[in-house]
Coordinates of C-alpha atoms in Angstrom, one line a residue:
M22 CA 117.0 72.4 111.9
I23 CA 114.7 75.1 113.4
T24 CA 112.0 76.4 111.1
V25 CA 110.9 80.0 111.9
R26 CA 107.2 80.5 111.3
K27 CA 106.6 83.4 108.8
P28 CA 103.9 85.8 109.7
K29 CA 100.7 85.6 107.5
I30 CA 99.6 88.8 105.9
V31 CA 96.1 88.7 104.4
V32 CA 94.6 91.5 102.3
L33 CA 90.8 91.4 101.6
G34 CA 89.8 93.1 98.4
A35 CA 91.5 94.0 95.2
G36 CA 90.2 97.5 94.7
Y37 CA 92.4 100.6 94.6
G38 CA 93.5 100.3 98.3
G39 CA 93.9 96.5 98.4
L40 CA 96.0 96.3 95.2
T41 CA 98.2 99.2 96.2
T42 CA 98.8 97.5 99.5
I43 CA 99.7 94.2 97.7
V44 CA 102.0 95.8 95.1
N45 CA 103.9 97.7 97.8
L46 CA 104.2 94.6 100.1
Q47 CA 105.6 92.4 97.3
K48 CA 108.2 95.1 96.6
T49 CA 109.1 95.6 100.3
L50 CA 109.1 92.2 101.9
G51 CA 111.1 89.2 100.8
V52 CA 109.8 85.7 100.2
N53 CA 111.4 84.6 103.5
E54 CA 109.9 87.4 105.6
A55 CA 106.2 86.8 105.2
D56 CA 103.4 84.8 103.5
I57 CA 101.2 87.2 101.7
T58 CA 97.6 86.3 100.6
L59 CA 95.2 88.4 98.6
V60 CA 91.5 87.4 98.8
N61 CA 89.0 88.8 96.2
K62 CA 85.6 87.6 94.9
N63 CA 86.7 88.1 91.3
D64 CA 90.0 87.3 89.5
Y65 CA 90.1 90.8 88.1
H66 CA 90.3 94.4 89.4
Y67 CA 88.0 97.0 87.9
E68 CA 88.5 100.8 87.8
T69 CA 85.6 102.0 89.9
T70 CA 86.1 105.6 88.6
W71 CA 85.5 104.4 85.0
L72 CA 82.2 102.6 85.7
H73 CA 80.1 105.6 84.7
E74 CA 81.6 105.4 81.2
A75 CA 80.8 101.7 80.9
S76 CA 77.3 102.3 82.2
A77 CA 76.6 105.0 79.6
G78 CA 78.1 102.8 76.8
T79 CA 80.9 105.2 76.0
L80 CA 83.5 102.7 77.1
E81 CA 83.4 98.9 76.7
A82 CA 83.0 97.1 80.0
D83 CA 86.1 94.9 79.4
R84 CA 88.2 98.1 79.2
V85 CA 87.3 98.9 82.8
R86 CA 89.0 95.8 84.2
Y87 CA 92.2 93.8 84.2
Q88 CA 93.4 90.5 85.6
I89 CA 94.8 90.5 89.1
E90 CA 97.5 88.0 87.9
D91 CA 98.9 90.8 85.6
V92 CA 100.0 92.9 88.6
I93 CA 100.8 90.5 91.4
S94 CA 104.0 88.5 91.8
G95 CA 103.0 84.8 91.8
H96 CA 105.9 83.6 93.8
K97 CA 105.4 86.2 96.5
V98 CA 101.6 86.5 96.7
K99 CA 99.0 83.8 96.9
F100 CA 95.7 84.7 95.3
V101 CA 92.5 83.2 96.7
K102 CA 89.3 83.8 94.7
G103 CA 86.4 83.9 97.1
S104 CA 83.8 86.1 98.8
V105 CA 84.3 87.0 102.5
A106 CA 81.5 86.0 104.8
K107 CA 83.0 87.0 108.2
I108 CA 86.2 87.9 110.0
D109 CA 86.8 85.9 113.1
R110 CA 88.7 88.4 115.3
E111 CA 89.3 86.0 118.2
G112 CA 90.5 83.1 116.0
K113 CA 92.4 85.5 113.6
R114 CA 90.9 83.9 110.5
V115 CA 88.8 85.0 107.6
I116 CA 85.8 82.8 106.8
L117 CA 84.7 82.6 103.1
E118 CA 81.3 81.9 101.8
D119 CA 82.3 78.4 100.7
D120 CA 83.3 77.8 104.4
S121 CA 87.0 77.7 103.7
Q122 CA 89.2 79.7 106.0
V123 CA 92.3 81.9 105.7
E124 CA 94.4 82.5 108.8
Y125 CA 96.2 85.8 109.4
D126 CA 98.6 87.5 111.7
Y127 CA 98.1 90.9 110.0
L128 CA 94.9 91.7 108.2
V129 CA 94.1 94.5 105.8
V130 CA 90.4 95.1 105.2
A131 CA 89.9 96.8 101.8
L132 CA 86.5 95.3 100.8
G133 CA 85.1 98.3 99.0
G134 CA 81.7 99.8 99.3
E135 CA 78.1 98.8 98.7
S136 CA 75.2 100.9 97.4
E137 CA 73.4 102.7 100.1
T138 CA 69.7 103.4 99.5
F139 CA 69.0 104.9 102.9
G140 CA 66.0 102.7 103.3
I141 CA 64.1 104.4 100.4
K142 CA 61.3 102.0 99.5
G143 CA 61.5 100.3 96.1
L144 CA 65.0 101.5 95.1
K145 CA 66.7 98.2 95.5
E146 CA 64.0 96.5 93.5
Y147 CA 63.4 99.0 90.7
A148 CA 66.6 101.1 90.3
F149 CA 70.0 100.3 88.9
S150 CA 73.2 101.2 90.7
I151 CA 76.6 101.9 89.2
S152 CA 78.5 99.5 91.5
N153 CA 80.5 97.0 89.5
V154 CA 81.3 95.8 86.0
N155 CA 78.2 93.7 85.7
T156 CA 75.8 96.4 86.9
A157 CA 77.5 98.8 84.4
R158 CA 76.9 96.4 81.6
Q159 CA 73.3 95.9 82.7
I160 CA 72.6 99.7 82.6
K161 CA 74.1 100.1 79.2
E162 CA 72.2 97.1 77.7
H163 CA 69.0 98.2 79.4
I164 CA 69.2 101.7 78.0
E165 CA 70.0 100.4 74.5
Y166 CA 67.0 98.0 74.8
Q167 CA 64.6 100.9 75.6
F168 CA 65.8 102.8 72.5
A169 CA 65.7 99.7 70.3
T170 CA 62.2 98.9 71.4
Y171 CA 60.7 102.4 71.2
N172 CA 60.0 102.3 67.4
T173 CA 58.8 98.7 67.4
E174 CA 55.6 99.5 69.3
E175 CA 52.4 100.7 67.7
E176 CA 51.8 103.1 70.6
K177 CA 55.0 104.8 71.4
D178 CA 55.8 104.7 75.1
D179 CA 57.8 107.8 75.9
T180 CA 58.8 106.6 79.3
R181 CA 61.2 104.3 77.5
L182 CA 63.2 107.4 76.6
T183 CA 63.1 108.9 80.1
I184 CA 66.2 108.4 82.2
V185 CA 66.3 109.4 85.8
V186 CA 69.6 109.7 87.7
G187 CA 69.2 109.9 91.5
G188 CA 72.1 111.9 92.9
A189 CA 74.2 114.8 91.7
G190 CA 77.4 113.9 93.4
F191 CA 80.5 112.8 91.4
T192 CA 79.1 109.5 90.2
G193 CA 75.8 111.0 89.1
I194 CA 77.4 114.0 87.3
E195 CA 80.0 112.0 85.6
F196 CA 77.4 109.5 84.4
L197 CA 75.3 112.3 83.1
G198 CA 78.3 113.7 81.3
E199 CA 78.8 110.5 79.4
L200 CA 75.0 110.0 78.9
V201 CA 74.5 113.3 77.1
N202 CA 77.2 112.3 74.6
R203 CA 75.8 108.8 74.2
V204 CA 72.2 109.7 73.6
P205 CA 72.7 111.4 70.2
E206 CA 74.5 108.2 69.0
L207 CA 71.6 106.1 70.3
C208 CA 69.0 108.3 68.5
R209 CA 70.9 108.0 65.2
E210 CA 71.4 104.2 65.6
F211 CA 67.7 103.5 66.5
D212 CA 66.1 106.3 64.5
V213 CA 64.7 108.0 67.5
D214 CA 63.7 111.7 67.7
Q215 CA 66.1 113.2 70.2
N216 CA 63.5 115.7 71.4
K217 CA 61.6 112.7 72.8
V218 CA 64.4 111.9 75.2
K219 CA 64.3 113.1 78.8
I220 CA 67.2 113.0 81.2
I221 CA 66.3 114.1 84.7
C222 CA 68.7 114.4 87.7
V223 CA 67.1 114.4 91.2
E224 CA 69.3 115.7 94.1
A225 CA 68.1 116.1 97.7
A226 CA 70.9 118.5 98.6
P227 CA 70.5 122.2 97.8
T228 CA 73.2 122.1 95.2
V229 CA 74.9 119.9 92.6
L230 CA 78.3 118.5 93.7
P231 CA 77.9 119.5 97.4
G232 CA 81.1 120.9 98.8
F233 CA 82.7 121.6 95.4
D234 CA 83.7 125.0 94.1
A235 CA 80.6 127.1 93.3
E236 CA 81.9 128.6 90.1
L237 CA 82.9 125.1 88.7
V238 CA 79.5 123.7 89.8
E239 CA 77.8 126.4 87.8
Y240 CA 79.9 125.5 84.8
A241 CA 78.9 121.8 85.1
V242 CA 75.2 122.5 85.5
N243 CA 75.2 124.9 82.5
H244 CA 77.1 122.4 80.4
L245 CA 74.7 119.6 81.2
E246 CA 71.5 121.7 80.9
K247 CA 72.6 122.8 77.4
K248 CA 72.8 119.2 76.5
G249 CA 69.3 118.4 77.7
V250 CA 69.6 117.5 81.4
E251 CA 66.7 118.7 83.7
F252 CA 67.8 119.2 87.3
K253 CA 65.5 118.8 90.3
I254 CA 67.6 120.2 93.1
G255 CA 66.5 120.1 96.8
T256 CA 64.2 117.3 95.8
A257 CA 64.2 113.9 97.5
I258 CA 63.3 110.5 96.0
K259 CA 60.6 109.1 98.3
E260 CA 60.0 105.8 96.6
G261 CA 61.0 103.6 93.6
T262 CA 58.1 102.0 91.7
P263 CA 57.7 99.7 88.7
E264 CA 56.7 102.8 86.7
G265 CA 59.5 105.1 87.9
I266 CA 60.0 107.2 91.1
I267 CA 58.0 109.4 93.5
V268 CA 59.8 112.6 94.5
G269 CA 59.0 115.2 97.0
K270 CA 59.9 118.9 97.6
D271 CA 58.4 121.2 100.2
D272 CA 55.7 118.7 101.1
V273 CA 54.7 118.4 97.4
T274 CA 55.1 115.0 95.8
E275 CA 55.3 114.2 92.1
E276 CA 55.5 110.9 90.2
I277 CA 58.1 110.7 87.4
K278 CA 57.4 107.9 85.0
A279 CA 60.6 106.4 83.6
K280 CA 61.7 103.0 82.4
T281 CA 65.3 103.7 83.5
V282 CA 66.2 104.9 87.0
V283 CA 69.9 104.9 88.0
W284 CA 70.6 105.4 91.7
A285 CA 74.0 107.1 92.2
A286 CA 73.5 108.9 95.5
G287 CA 74.9 106.7 98.2
I288 CA 77.7 104.4 99.2
R289 CA 78.5 102.7 102.5
G290 CA 81.2 100.3 103.7
N291 CA 80.9 96.6 103.4
S292 CA 78.3 94.8 105.5
V293 CA 80.9 92.1 106.4
I294 CA 82.5 94.6 108.7
E295 CA 79.3 94.9 110.8
V296 CA 78.6 91.2 110.7
S297 CA 82.1 90.6 112.1
G298 CA 81.5 92.8 115.1
F299 CA 83.7 95.8 114.4
E300 CA 82.4 99.1 115.6
A301 CA 81.4 100.9 112.5
M302 CA 79.4 103.8 111.0
R303 CA 77.5 102.6 107.9
G304 CA 80.0 99.8 107.4
R305 CA 83.1 102.1 107.9
V306 CA 85.5 101.8 110.8
K307 CA 86.9 105.0 112.3
V308 CA 90.5 104.1 112.3
D309 CA 93.5 105.3 114.4
K310 CA 96.1 107.5 112.7
D311 CA 98.1 104.4 111.7
L312 CA 95.0 103.1 110.0
R313 CA 94.4 100.2 112.5
A314 CA 91.0 99.6 114.0
P315 CA 90.9 100.9 117.6
G316 CA 91.8 98.0 120.0
H317 CA 93.1 95.8 117.2
E318 CA 96.9 95.9 116.7
D319 CA 96.7 93.4 113.8
V320 CA 93.8 94.7 111.7
F321 CA 94.0 97.7 109.3
F322 CA 91.1 99.2 107.4
I323 CA 91.4 101.3 104.2
G324 CA 89.4 102.7 101.3
D325 CA 85.6 102.5 101.6
S326 CA 86.0 100.3 104.7
S327 CA 87.7 103.1 106.7
L328 CA 86.6 106.4 108.0
V329 CA 89.3 109.1 108.4
I330 CA 88.5 112.5 109.8
N331 CA 89.7 115.6 108.0
E332 CA 90.6 117.6 111.1
E333 CA 90.5 121.0 109.3
I334 CA 86.7 120.7 108.9
N335 CA 86.1 117.9 111.5
R336 CA 84.3 115.8 108.8
P337 CA 85.2 112.4 107.2
Y338 CA 87.2 112.5 104.0
P339 CA 85.1 111.1 101.1
P340 CA 86.3 107.6 100.2
T341 CA 88.1 108.3 96.9
A342 CA 90.5 106.2 94.9
Q343 CA 93.2 108.8 95.7
I344 CA 92.8 108.3 99.4
A345 CA 92.6 104.5 99.2
M346 CA 95.8 104.3 97.3
Q347 CA 97.7 106.6 99.7
Q348 CA 96.3 104.5 102.6
G349 CA 97.4 101.3 100.9
A350 CA 101.0 102.6 100.5
L351 CA 101.2 103.5 104.2
V352 CA 99.7 100.2 105.4
A353 CA 102.3 98.3 103.4
K354 CA 105.0 100.3 105.1
N355 CA 103.5 99.8 108.6
I356 CA 103.1 96.1 108.1
A357 CA 106.7 95.8 107.1
V358 CA 107.7 97.6 110.3
L359 CA 105.6 95.2 112.4
V360 CA 107.0 92.1 110.5
R361 CA 110.6 93.2 111.0
G362 CA 110.0 94.5 114.6
Q363 CA 111.9 97.7 113.9
G364 CA 111.0 101.3 113.4
E365 CA 107.8 103.2 114.2
L366 CA 104.4 103.1 112.5
G367 CA 103.6 106.0 110.2
E368 CA 100.5 108.1 110.6
F369 CA 98.2 108.8 107.7
S370 CA 98.1 112.3 106.3
F371 CA 96.1 112.8 103.1
D372 CA 98.1 114.6 100.4
N373 CA 95.3 116.1 98.3
K374 CA 96.6 116.4 94.8
G375 CA 93.3 117.6 93.5
T376 CA 89.9 116.5 92.3
V377 CA 88.6 116.3 88.7
C378 CA 85.0 115.6 87.7
S379 CA 84.5 114.6 84.0
L380 CA 81.7 115.9 81.9
G381 CA 82.2 113.4 79.1
E382 CA 85.4 112.6 77.2
H383 CA 86.3 116.2 76.2
D384 CA 85.0 118.3 79.1
G385 CA 85.2 118.5 82.9
I386 CA 85.9 120.6 86.0
G387 CA 88.4 120.3 88.7
V388 CA 90.8 121.7 91.3
V389 CA 94.4 120.6 90.8
F390 CA 97.2 121.8 93.1
G391 CA 94.8 124.5 94.3
R392 CA 94.0 125.8 90.8
K393 CA 90.6 125.7 89.2
I394 CA 90.4 124.1 85.7
W395 CA 87.6 123.4 83.3
G396 CA 86.8 122.3 79.8
S397 CA 89.4 120.4 77.8
K398 CA 92.2 121.0 80.4
A399 CA 90.1 119.2 83.0
A400 CA 89.3 116.4 80.6
F401 CA 93.1 116.0 79.9
M402 CA 93.9 116.0 83.6
K403 CA 91.2 113.4 84.2
K404 CA 92.9 111.0 81.7
V405 CA 96.3 111.7 83.4
I406 CA 94.9 110.8 86.8
D407 CA 93.3 107.6 85.4
N408 CA 96.6 106.6 83.8
R409 CA 98.6 107.4 86.9
A410 CA 96.4 105.0 88.9
L411 CA 97.3 102.2 86.4
L412 CA 101.0 103.2 86.5
I413 CA 101.2 103.0 90.3
V414 CA 99.7 99.5 90.4
G415 CA 100.9 97.9 87.2
G416 CA 103.7 100.0 85.7
P417 CA 104.1 101.2 82.1
S418 CA 102.9 97.9 80.6
L419 CA 99.5 98.2 82.2
V420 CA 99.1 101.8 81.1
L421 CA 99.9 100.7 77.5
K422 CA 97.4 97.9 77.8
K423 CA 94.5 99.6 79.5
G424 CA 95.3 103.3 79.7
K425 CA 93.6 106.3 78.2
L426 CA 96.1 107.3 75.6
K427 CA 93.9 109.5 73.5
F428 CA 94.1 112.9 75.0
I429 CA 92.4 115.1 72.3

């Protein structure tokens, strides 16, 4: 009896792109067609686009995540819990940090991003970053501790009530939107005068939400300023210190003393990609149109690990959840074509369904299907988008279990 060796498909990372790839592969390929393995450092997936809520404390951290076993088919997909140390391209194997190895015929790299501090001194040591469930929990607990401690000191330290957010991109603005709603609750809970609280957003670019519609940006800024946020636009963070940060604008430097500094201004691809010898820009591989790495017929890169050029403006698409999920769906189709040896590989074309930036649970701004929306309409659409991501990966049962079902 002749045994035909099944191709080994390995997906690294269970973020938006990786899980979408796995879910589509297990629907498309039969058990006898391929061996599919998913490698992830945690046994859960977390909704990256919800982390700002958990960081502010407006959403419990456990609501942000769900178990991988809830969405993968156990008899079709093998799950390996482990952290990737290196990809051995010549040996076609993935080496994990515990020195175990996973061999592949086709590899999908969806390792997600890492915080990028651009070499700014002291940021890694003294600033928080909104990067995963645990850092979100740390930020929430740290802020609560500052409020809880303020009134226990004989000499009140107002820097405990000063919160600096570095970056006015999507993550920074969405975190601020949650924070301005959370602060009044913290003040009531810990008997703190809200006038003592300072929330400062520092952004090096000349505008909030660079590249977004100017009218909607103005709406967001006005909304946040009315709720107490002070913006320092065109101002760069020069250094993080134990006391706060040093910023600069037009050759003038200023020290801002704050017990809480949250860095939300940069993301890069995974350092494993560079360690493994792939040609990359800040940890992101500029992929071919079929999402394979140039010169590698067996390795695909998606999500934060990939760099795809928007040919209309000749600039890379921002690495969003929407793009990662569309990439994952295409990669699953392309791998099925390769496994079966029939058909042609599809090329990635981003179908932009719109972008929504939340400003707290009941407010937001966005462009959906070419139309500008703001206020409660944008907040409603944000919840629809969040639920849709759950639906694509885990179906109606996951939406009922983890979804945002309160729309007003």
